[in-house]
């Protein structure tokens, strides 16, 4: 990540240097009118400066201002120049080349190391997979925008590029990105239909758009019932193993592939049998957590086997290799891409419903992050926590939270609106919302610009997009770029 941040910083510095040459500081600043979205974006940076008044952590405040600096620099260096639609096309060609290289790297990592699909974020080294997903989504929007304006050869290239981008998003397993993509395209499409299509066409397309999430929800519900609810042919609760040892039944709530997860367990038999078959030995201590034991229990359950000697001996050699490699259940071997992501989401849902834990699902973790963020906003109702104190304030909030959250899961609000409310109280949030409203109003007749704005609006619901250099640069660059081009429209 530091290398990427360095490259972004160098690019930003070069832009400001060229800005001093053309259009020059005097002419450039004169173009920062209220009708220019870049003006509002520069104001967003100034709010961060103003809220230094109640900051106590000046070290982090300086870091935060450096991260947010693209809001001001790109507003000046790019938002006050004049670019043509042809220039915009060239930018998207360059973006397409970068996306293509990133996908090649991702595919290589995915297919060389089968365990990458367990953590698809590693398909995007040195950059957040969410940021890369957002850039890929905007690129798809650009391809669709310029499709009718290019020749047949470029049309073919555009189709291939869109398919490649969609396949990459599929393997990257980002449900957030896919929701943003279909949400953004759906809203833009609905607007186009309302403006231009006949009533029957509008009704048919709208019905189709509404059917997609409904079908997805019912499909997920059906899969959940078949996998995470007790099956009719599930192993019953048994008393003793074939070796005459007692089975233990610790929990009959959690289910894996239709079977009790923490029932029909004979630890000593299972561990001894495993150590006979695997070089990855288990030094079993019932008082301590062991990830390999947990994985073995879950994998055996997913195969419909008891957790005993007979169950371990029934595993194939490939099954043993899968457990050694890190696969927790058969489904993780058989599934890939979006199908695997949906499975892990439903597993997190099952954990949440059965024992209330959120640490198996980033989706349910967000509800805690939002709750903590809103509580902090209420506690600092009139002053906010200040530009430099956001990070420490969230750390302190987790100490007082009634449910223990592992330190590695203690994140900020994962919601840009809540983060602005916590930091700058209602004034900062209102300014931010008005700024976004200006973007929507200014670009309501520009499909690509509107698509970008909707993508940003949706992404802000589940991500602190403007709290990282990559996220800030992504947002600031496109706001400034579209401001520079729209000035010529």
Coordinates of C-alpha atoms in Angstrom, one line a residue:
X1 CA 0.0 0.0 0.0
X2 CA 2.8 2.6 0.7
X3 CA 4.0 2.2 -2.9
X4 CA 0.5 2.9 -4.3
X5 CA 0.1 5.9 -2.0
X6 CA 3.4 7.2 -3.1
X7 CA 2.3 6.9 -6.8
X8 CA -0.9 8.7 -6.0
X9 CA 0.9 11.4 -4.2
X10 CA 3.4 11.9 -7.1
X11 CA 0.5 12.1 -9.6
X12 CA -1.3 14.7 -7.5
X13 CA 1.8 16.8 -7.2
X14 CA 2.4 16.7 -10.9
X15 CA -1.2 17.8 -11.5
X16 CA -0.8 20.9 -9.2
X17 CA 2.6 21.7 -10.9
X18 CA 0.9 21.7 -14.3
X19 CA -2.0 23.7 -12.9
X20 CA 0.3 26.6 -12.0
X21 CA 1.5 26.6 -15.6
X22 CA -1.9 26.3 -17.2
X23 CA -4.4 27.7 -16.4
X24 CA -2.4 29.4 -13.6
X25 CA -3.3 30.1 -10.1
X26 CA -5.2 33.4 -10.7
X27 CA -7.3 32.1 -13.6
X28 CA -7.9 28.7 -11.9
X29 CA -9.1 30.0 -8.6
X30 CA -11.4 32.4 -10.4
X31 CA -13.2 29.4 -11.8
X32 CA -14.1 28.1 -8.3
X33 CA -17.7 29.3 -8.5
X34 CA -20.7 27.9 -6.6
X35 CA -21.8 26.3 -9.8
X36 CA -18.6 24.3 -9.9
X37 CA -18.7 21.0 -7.9
X38 CA -15.0 21.3 -7.4
X39 CA -15.6 24.4 -5.2
X40 CA -17.8 22.4 -2.9
X41 CA -15.2 19.6 -2.7
X42 CA -12.5 22.2 -1.7
X43 CA -14.9 23.4 1.0
X44 CA -15.1 19.8 2.3
X45 CA -11.3 20.0 3.0
X46 CA -11.7 23.4 4.7
X47 CA -14.2 21.8 7.1
X48 CA -11.5 19.4 8.2
X49 CA -9.2 22.4 8.8
X50 CA -11.9 24.3 10.8
X51 CA -12.5 21.3 13.1
X52 CA -9.0 21.3 14.3
X53 CA -10.2 23.7 17.0
X54 CA -11.2 20.8 19.3
X55 CA -8.5 18.4 18.3
X56 CA -6.2 16.9 20.9
X57 CA -4.3 14.3 18.8
X58 CA -2.4 16.6 16.5
X59 CA -0.2 13.8 15.1
X60 CA -3.2 12.0 13.8
X61 CA -4.8 15.3 12.7
X62 CA -1.8 16.0 10.5
X63 CA -2.0 12.5 9.0
X64 CA -5.7 12.9 8.4
X65 CA -5.3 16.3 6.7
X66 CA -2.6 14.8 4.4
X67 CA -4.9 12.0 3.5
X68 CA -7.8 14.5 2.7
X69 CA -5.5 16.9 0.8
X70 CA -6.6 15.5 -2.6
X71 CA -10.0 17.1 -1.9
X72 CA -8.4 20.5 -2.2
X73 CA -5.5 19.8 -4.6
X74 CA -7.6 18.0 -7.2
X75 CA -10.3 20.5 -6.9
X76 CA -7.8 23.2 -7.9
X77 CA -5.5 21.2 -10.2
X78 CA -8.2 19.4 -12.2
X79 CA -11.5 20.9 -11.4
X80 CA -10.6 24.4 -12.7
X81 CA -9.2 23.4 -16.0
X82 CA -11.1 22.8 -19.3
X83 CA -11.2 19.3 -20.8
X84 CA -13.1 18.0 -23.7
X85 CA -15.2 14.8 -24.0
X86 CA -12.3 13.4 -26.1
X87 CA -10.0 14.0 -23.2
X88 CA -12.4 12.1 -21.0
X89 CA -12.3 9.2 -23.4
X90 CA -8.5 9.1 -23.2
X91 CA -8.7 9.0 -19.4
X92 CA -11.1 6.0 -19.5
X93 CA -8.8 4.2 -22.0
X94 CA -5.9 4.7 -19.5
X95 CA -8.2 3.5 -16.7
X96 CA -9.1 0.5 -18.8
X97 CA -5.5 -0.4 -19.2
X98 CA -4.9 -0.2 -15.5
X99 CA -8.0 -2.3 -14.7
X100 CA -6.9 -4.9 -17.3
X101 CA -3.4 -5.2 -15.7
X102 CA -5.0 -5.5 -12.2
X103 CA -7.3 -8.3 -13.4
X104 CA -4.4 -10.2 -14.9
X105 CA -2.6 -10.0 -11.6
X106 CA -5.7 -11.1 -9.7
X107 CA -6.5 -14.0 -12.0
X108 CA -2.9 -15.2 -11.6
X109 CA -3.0 -15.1 -7.8
X110 CA -6.4 -16.7 -7.8
X111 CA -5.6 -19.7 -10.0
X112 CA -2.0 -20.3 -8.8
X113 CA -3.0 -20.4 -5.1
X114 CA -6.4 -22.2 -4.5
X115 CA -6.6 -20.7 -1.0
X116 CA -6.9 -17.2 -2.4
X117 CA -10.6 -17.7 -2.9
X118 CA -10.8 -18.0 0.9
X119 CA -9.5 -14.4 1.1
X120 CA -10.2 -12.9 -2.3
X121 CA -8.9 -9.5 -1.1
X122 CA -5.5 -10.9 -1.8
X123 CA -6.4 -10.8 -5.5
X124 CA -5.8 -7.0 -5.2
X125 CA -2.4 -6.6 -3.6
X126 CA -1.3 -3.2 -2.5
X127 CA -4.8 -1.7 -2.9
X128 CA -8.1 -2.1 -1.1
X129 CA -10.3 -4.6 -3.0
X130 CA -13.3 -2.2 -2.4
X131 CA -11.4 0.7 -4.0
X132 CA -10.4 -1.4 -7.0
X133 CA -14.0 -2.6 -7.3
X134 CA -15.3 1.0 -7.3
X135 CA -12.8 1.9 -10.1
X136 CA -13.8 -1.1 -12.0
X137 CA -17.5 -0.2 -11.7
X138 CA -16.8 3.4 -13.0
X139 CA -14.9 1.9 -15.9
X140 CA -17.9 -0.3 -16.8
X141 CA -20.0 2.9 -16.7
X142 CA -17.6 4.6 -19.0
X143 CA -17.6 1.8 -21.5
X144 CA -21.4 1.9 -21.7
X145 CA -21.4 5.7 -22.0
X146 CA -19.0 5.8 -24.9
X147 CA -20.2 2.7 -26.6
X148 CA -22.3 4.4 -29.3
X149 CA -19.6 6.9 -30.1
X150 CA -16.8 4.5 -31.1
X151 CA -16.2 2.3 -34.1
X152 CA -16.9 -1.4 -34.5
X153 CA -13.4 -2.4 -33.4
X154 CA -13.6 -0.3 -30.2
X155 CA -17.1 -1.7 -29.6
X156 CA -15.6 -5.2 -29.6
X157 CA -12.9 -4.1 -27.2
X158 CA -15.5 -2.5 -24.9
X159 CA -17.6 -5.6 -24.8
X160 CA -14.5 -7.7 -23.9
X161 CA -13.4 -5.2 -21.3
X162 CA -16.9 -5.1 -19.7
X163 CA -17.1 -8.9 -19.6
X164 CA -13.6 -9.1 -18.1
X165 CA -14.4 -6.5 -15.5
X166 CA -17.6 -8.4 -14.5
X167 CA -15.8 -11.7 -14.3
X168 CA -13.1 -10.1 -12.1
X169 CA -15.8 -8.7 -9.8
X170 CA -17.3 -12.2 -9.6
X171 CA -14.1 -13.8 -8.5
X172 CA -13.3 -10.8 -6.1
X173 CA -16.5 -11.7 -4.2
X174 CA -17.4 -8.2 -3.3
X175 CA -21.1 -8.2 -2.6
X176 CA -20.8 -4.4 -1.8
X177 CA -19.4 -3.7 -5.2
X178 CA -22.0 -5.8 -7.0
X179 CA -24.8 -4.0 -5.0
X180 CA -23.3 -0.7 -6.0
X181 CA -22.9 -1.7 -9.6
X182 CA -26.5 -3.0 -10.1
X183 CA -27.9 -0.2 -7.8
X184 CA -26.2 2.5 -9.8
X185 CA -27.0 1.0 -13.2
X186 CA -30.6 0.3 -12.1
X187 CA -31.2 3.9 -10.9
X188 CA -29.7 5.4 -14.1
X189 CA -31.7 3.0 -16.2
X190 CA -35.0 3.7 -14.4
X191 CA -34.4 7.5 -14.9
X192 CA -33.8 7.0 -18.6
X193 CA -36.9 4.8 -18.9
X194 CA -39.1 7.4 -17.1
X195 CA -37.8 10.2 -19.4
X196 CA -37.9 8.4 -22.8
X197 CA -39.7 5.1 -22.9
X198 CA -43.3 4.3 -23.5
X199 CA -45.4 3.2 -20.5
X200 CA -45.5 -0.5 -21.3
X201 CA -41.7 -0.7 -21.8
X202 CA -41.2 1.1 -18.5
X203 CA -43.5 -1.3 -16.7
X204 CA -41.8 -4.4 -18.1
X205 CA -38.3 -3.2 -17.4
X206 CA -39.2 -2.0 -13.9
X207 CA -40.8 -5.3 -13.1
X208 CA -37.7 -7.1 -14.3
X209 CA -35.5 -4.9 -12.1
X210 CA -37.7 -5.6 -9.1
X211 CA -37.7 -9.3 -9.8
X212 CA -33.9 -9.6 -9.6
X213 CA -33.5 -8.9 -5.8
X214 CA -36.7 -10.8 -5.0
X215 CA -35.4 -13.9 -6.9
X216 CA -32.0 -13.5 -5.2
X217 CA -33.5 -13.2 -1.7
X218 CA -35.7 -16.3 -2.2
X219 CA -32.8 -18.3 -3.6
X220 CA -30.6 -17.4 -0.6
X221 CA -33.4 -18.3 1.7
X222 CA -33.8 -21.7 0.0
X223 CA -30.1 -22.4 0.2
X224 CA -30.0 -21.3 3.8
X225 CA -32.8 -23.8 4.7
X226 CA -31.1 -26.6 2.8
X227 CA -27.7 -26.1 4.3
X228 CA -28.1 -24.4 7.7
X229 CA -31.2 -26.1 9.0
X230 CA -31.3 -29.7 10.3
X231 CA -31.9 -32.2 7.5
X232 CA -34.3 -35.1 7.7
X233 CA -31.4 -37.6 7.2
X234 CA -29.1 -35.8 9.6
X235 CA -27.0 -37.9 12.0
X236 CA -29.0 -38.4 15.2
X237 CA -27.6 -37.6 18.6
X238 CA -25.6 -40.8 19.5
X239 CA -24.4 -42.1 22.8
X240 CA -21.2 -44.1 22.1
X241 CA -18.8 -44.6 19.2
X242 CA -18.0 -47.9 17.5
X243 CA -14.9 -48.0 19.8
X244 CA -17.1 -47.7 22.9
X245 CA -16.2 -44.1 23.8
X246 CA -18.8 -41.5 24.7
X247 CA -20.0 -38.9 22.3
X248 CA -20.4 -35.3 23.6
X249 CA -23.0 -32.9 22.4
X250 CA -22.0 -29.3 23.2
X251 CA -24.5 -27.4 21.0
X252 CA -27.4 -28.4 18.9
X253 CA -28.0 -24.9 17.5
X254 CA -25.3 -24.6 14.9
X255 CA -25.8 -26.6 11.7
X256 CA -23.4 -27.4 8.9
X257 CA -24.8 -28.9 5.7
X258 CA -27.9 -30.2 7.5
X259 CA -26.0 -31.8 10.5
X260 CA -25.3 -30.8 14.1
X261 CA -22.0 -29.0 14.1
X262 CA -21.0 -29.4 17.8
X263 CA -22.6 -32.8 18.5
X264 CA -21.5 -36.4 18.1
X265 CA -17.9 -35.5 19.0
X266 CA -15.3 -37.8 20.5
X267 CA -12.3 -35.5 20.7
X268 CA -9.6 -38.0 21.6
X269 CA -10.7 -40.5 19.0
X270 CA -10.9 -37.8 16.3
X271 CA -7.5 -36.3 17.2
X272 CA -5.7 -39.6 17.4
X273 CA -7.1 -40.8 14.1
X274 CA -6.2 -37.4 12.5
X275 CA -2.6 -37.7 13.8
X276 CA -2.4 -41.1 12.1
X277 CA -3.4 -39.7 8.7
X278 CA -1.8 -36.2 8.7
X279 CA 1.6 -34.8 9.1
X280 CA -0.1 -31.6 10.4
X281 CA -0.3 -33.0 13.9
X282 CA -2.7 -31.8 16.6
X283 CA -1.5 -31.3 20.1
X284 CA -5.0 -31.4 21.6
X285 CA -5.8 -29.4 24.7
X286 CA -9.6 -29.2 25.5
X287 CA -9.0 -26.0 27.5
X288 CA -7.5 -24.2 24.5
X289 CA -8.8 -23.2 21.1
X290 CA -7.3 -24.9 18.2
X291 CA -8.2 -23.7 14.7
X292 CA -7.2 -27.1 13.1
X293 CA -9.5 -28.9 15.5
X294 CA -12.3 -26.5 14.7
X295 CA -11.7 -26.9 11.0
X296 CA -11.7 -30.7 11.3
X297 CA -14.9 -30.7 13.2
X298 CA -16.6 -28.5 10.7
X299 CA -15.3 -30.4 7.6
X300 CA -16.4 -33.8 9.0
X301 CA -19.9 -32.3 9.8
X302 CA -20.2 -31.0 6.2
X303 CA -19.5 -34.5 5.0
X304 CA -22.2 -35.9 7.2
X305 CA -19.7 -37.8 9.4
X306 CA -19.4 -38.1 13.1
X307 CA -16.4 -36.5 14.8
X308 CA -14.7 -39.7 15.8
X309 CA -12.1 -42.3 14.6
X310 CA -14.5 -43.7 12.0
X311 CA -15.3 -40.3 10.6
X312 CA -11.7 -39.3 10.1
X313 CA -10.9 -42.7 8.5
X314 CA -13.7 -42.1 6.1
X315 CA -12.1 -39.0 4.7
X316 CA -10.5 -39.3 1.3
X317 CA -6.9 -38.3 0.9
X318 CA -8.0 -35.1 -0.9
X319 CA -10.3 -34.4 2.1
X320 CA -7.4 -34.5 4.4
X321 CA -5.4 -32.3 2.1
X322 CA -8.3 -29.8 2.0
X323 CA -8.4 -29.6 5.8
X324 CA -4.6 -29.2 5.9
X325 CA -4.8 -26.4 3.3
X326 CA -7.3 -24.4 5.3
X327 CA -10.7 -25.3 3.8
X328 CA -13.3 -25.4 6.7
X329 CA -16.0 -27.3 4.8
X330 CA -16.6 -29.1 1.5
X331 CA -18.6 -26.2 0.2
X332 CA -15.5 -24.0 0.2
X333 CA -13.8 -26.5 -2.0
X334 CA -16.7 -26.9 -4.4
X335 CA -17.7 -23.2 -4.7
X336 CA -16.0 -20.2 -6.0
X337 CA -16.6 -16.5 -6.9
X338 CA -19.9 -15.0 -6.0
X339 CA -21.4 -18.4 -5.0
X340 CA -18.7 -18.8 -2.3
X341 CA -19.3 -15.2 -1.1
X342 CA -23.0 -15.8 -0.7
X343 CA -22.2 -19.0 1.2
X344 CA -19.9 -17.2 3.6
X345 CA -22.5 -14.5 4.0
X346 CA -25.1 -17.0 5.0
X347 CA -22.7 -18.7 7.3
X348 CA -22.2 -15.4 9.1
X349 CA -26.0 -15.0 9.2
X350 CA -26.3 -18.4 10.8
X351 CA -23.7 -17.5 13.4
X352 CA -25.6 -14.3 14.2
X353 CA -29.0 -16.0 14.4
X354 CA -27.8 -18.9 16.5
X355 CA -25.5 -17.3 19.1
X356 CA -25.5 -13.6 18.3
X357 CA -21.9 -13.4 17.2
X358 CA -21.0 -10.8 14.6
X359 CA -17.3 -11.7 14.2
X360 CA -18.0 -14.1 11.4
X361 CA -19.6 -11.5 9.1
X362 CA -18.5 -8.1 8.0
X363 CA -22.2 -7.4 7.2
X364 CA -23.4 -7.8 10.8
X365 CA -20.3 -6.1 12.1
X366 CA -21.4 -3.0 10.3
X367 CA -24.5 -2.8 12.5
X368 CA -22.3 -2.6 15.6
X369 CA -20.0 0.0 13.9
X370 CA -23.1 2.1 13.1
X371 CA -24.5 1.8 16.6
X372 CA -21.2 2.8 18.1
X373 CA -20.8 5.7 15.7
X374 CA -24.3 7.1 16.4
X375 CA -23.7 6.8 20.1
X376 CA -20.5 8.8 19.8
X377 CA -22.3 11.4 17.7
X378 CA -24.9 11.8 20.4
X379 CA -22.3 12.1 23.1
X380 CA -20.5 14.9 21.1
X381 CA -23.7 16.5 19.8
X382 CA -22.5 20.1 19.7
X383 CA -18.7 19.9 19.1
X384 CA -18.0 16.6 17.3
X385 CA -14.8 14.7 18.2
X386 CA -12.7 16.8 15.9
X387 CA -10.5 16.1 12.8
X388 CA -7.7 14.4 14.7
X389 CA -9.6 12.5 17.4
X390 CA -11.8 10.2 15.3
X391 CA -9.5 7.1 15.5
X392 CA -8.9 7.3 19.2
X393 CA -12.5 8.1 20.0
X394 CA -13.6 4.9 18.3
X395 CA -11.0 2.9 20.1
X396 CA -12.3 4.3 23.4
X397 CA -15.9 3.5 22.5
X398 CA -15.1 -0.2 22.0
X399 CA -13.7 -0.4 25.6
X400 CA -17.1 0.6 26.9
X401 CA -19.1 -1.5 24.5
X402 CA -21.1 -4.2 26.4
X403 CA -20.2 -7.0 23.9
X404 CA -16.5 -7.9 23.5
X405 CA -15.2 -7.3 20.0
X406 CA -11.9 -8.7 19.1
X407 CA -9.3 -5.9 18.5
X408 CA -8.8 -6.9 14.8
X409 CA -12.5 -6.2 14.2
X410 CA -12.7 -2.8 15.9
X411 CA -13.1 -0.5 13.0
X412 CA -14.7 2.9 12.4
X413 CA -18.2 3.5 11.4
X414 CA -17.9 2.0 7.9
X415 CA -20.4 4.6 6.9
X416 CA -19.2 7.9 5.6
X417 CA -22.3 9.8 6.7
X418 CA -22.0 8.6 10.3
X419 CA -18.3 9.4 10.3
X420 CA -18.9 13.0 9.2
X421 CA -21.6 13.3 11.8
X422 CA -19.3 12.0 14.6
X423 CA -16.4 14.3 13.4
X424 CA -18.2 17.5 12.5
X425 CA -21.6 17.2 14.1
X426 CA -24.7 18.1 12.1
X427 CA -23.1 21.0 10.3
X428 CA -20.5 18.8 8.6
X429 CA -23.1 16.2 7.7
X430 CA -25.4 18.8 6.2
X431 CA -22.6 20.3 4.2
X432 CA -21.7 16.9 2.9
X433 CA -25.2 16.0 1.9
X434 CA -25.7 19.4 0.2
X435 CA -22.5 18.8 -1.7
X436 CA -23.7 15.5 -2.9
X437 CA -27.1 17.0 -3.8
X438 CA -25.2 19.6 -5.9
X439 CA -23.5 16.8 -7.8
X440 CA -26.8 15.0 -8.5
X441 CA -28.5 18.3 -9.6
X442 CA -25.6 19.4 -11.7
X443 CA -25.1 16.1 -13.4
X444 CA -28.7 14.8 -13.6
X445 CA -28.6 14.9 -17.4
X446 CA -25.2 13.4 -17.7
X447 CA -25.5 9.6 -17.5
X448 CA -21.9 8.8 -16.7
X449 CA -21.5 11.6 -14.1
X450 CA -24.8 10.7 -12.5
X451 CA -23.8 7.1 -12.4
X452 CA -20.5 8.0 -10.6
X453 CA -22.4 10.1 -8.1
X454 CA -24.9 7.3 -7.4
X455 CA -22.1 4.8 -7.0
X456 CA -20.4 7.1 -4.5
X457 CA -23.7 7.7 -2.6
X458 CA -24.3 4.0 -2.2
X459 CA -20.7 3.2 -1.3
X460 CA -20.8 5.8 1.5
X461 CA -23.5 3.7 3.2
X462 CA -21.2 0.8 3.9
X463 CA -17.7 2.2 3.6
X464 CA -15.6 5.1 5.0
X465 CA -14.5 5.8 1.5
X466 CA -13.0 9.2 2.3
X467 CA -10.9 8.0 5.2
X468 CA -8.2 6.4 3.1
X469 CA -5.9 8.0 0.6
X470 CA -7.0 5.6 -2.1
X471 CA -10.7 6.3 -1.4
X472 CA -10.2 10.1 -1.2
X473 CA -8.2 10.2 -4.4
X474 CA -10.7 8.0 -6.2
X475 CA -13.6 10.3 -5.3
X476 CA -11.8 13.6 -5.7
X477 CA -10.3 12.7 -9.0
X478 CA -13.6 11.9 -10.7
X479 CA -15.5 14.8 -9.1
X480 CA -12.7 17.1 -10.4
X481 CA -12.5 15.4 -13.8
X482 CA -16.2 15.5 -14.5
X483 CA -16.2 19.2 -13.3
X484 CA -13.5 20.0 -15.8
X485 CA -15.3 18.3 -18.7
X486 CA -18.9 19.5 -17.8
X487 CA -17.6 23.0 -17.9
X488 CA -17.2 22.5 -21.7
X489 CA -20.6 20.7 -22.1

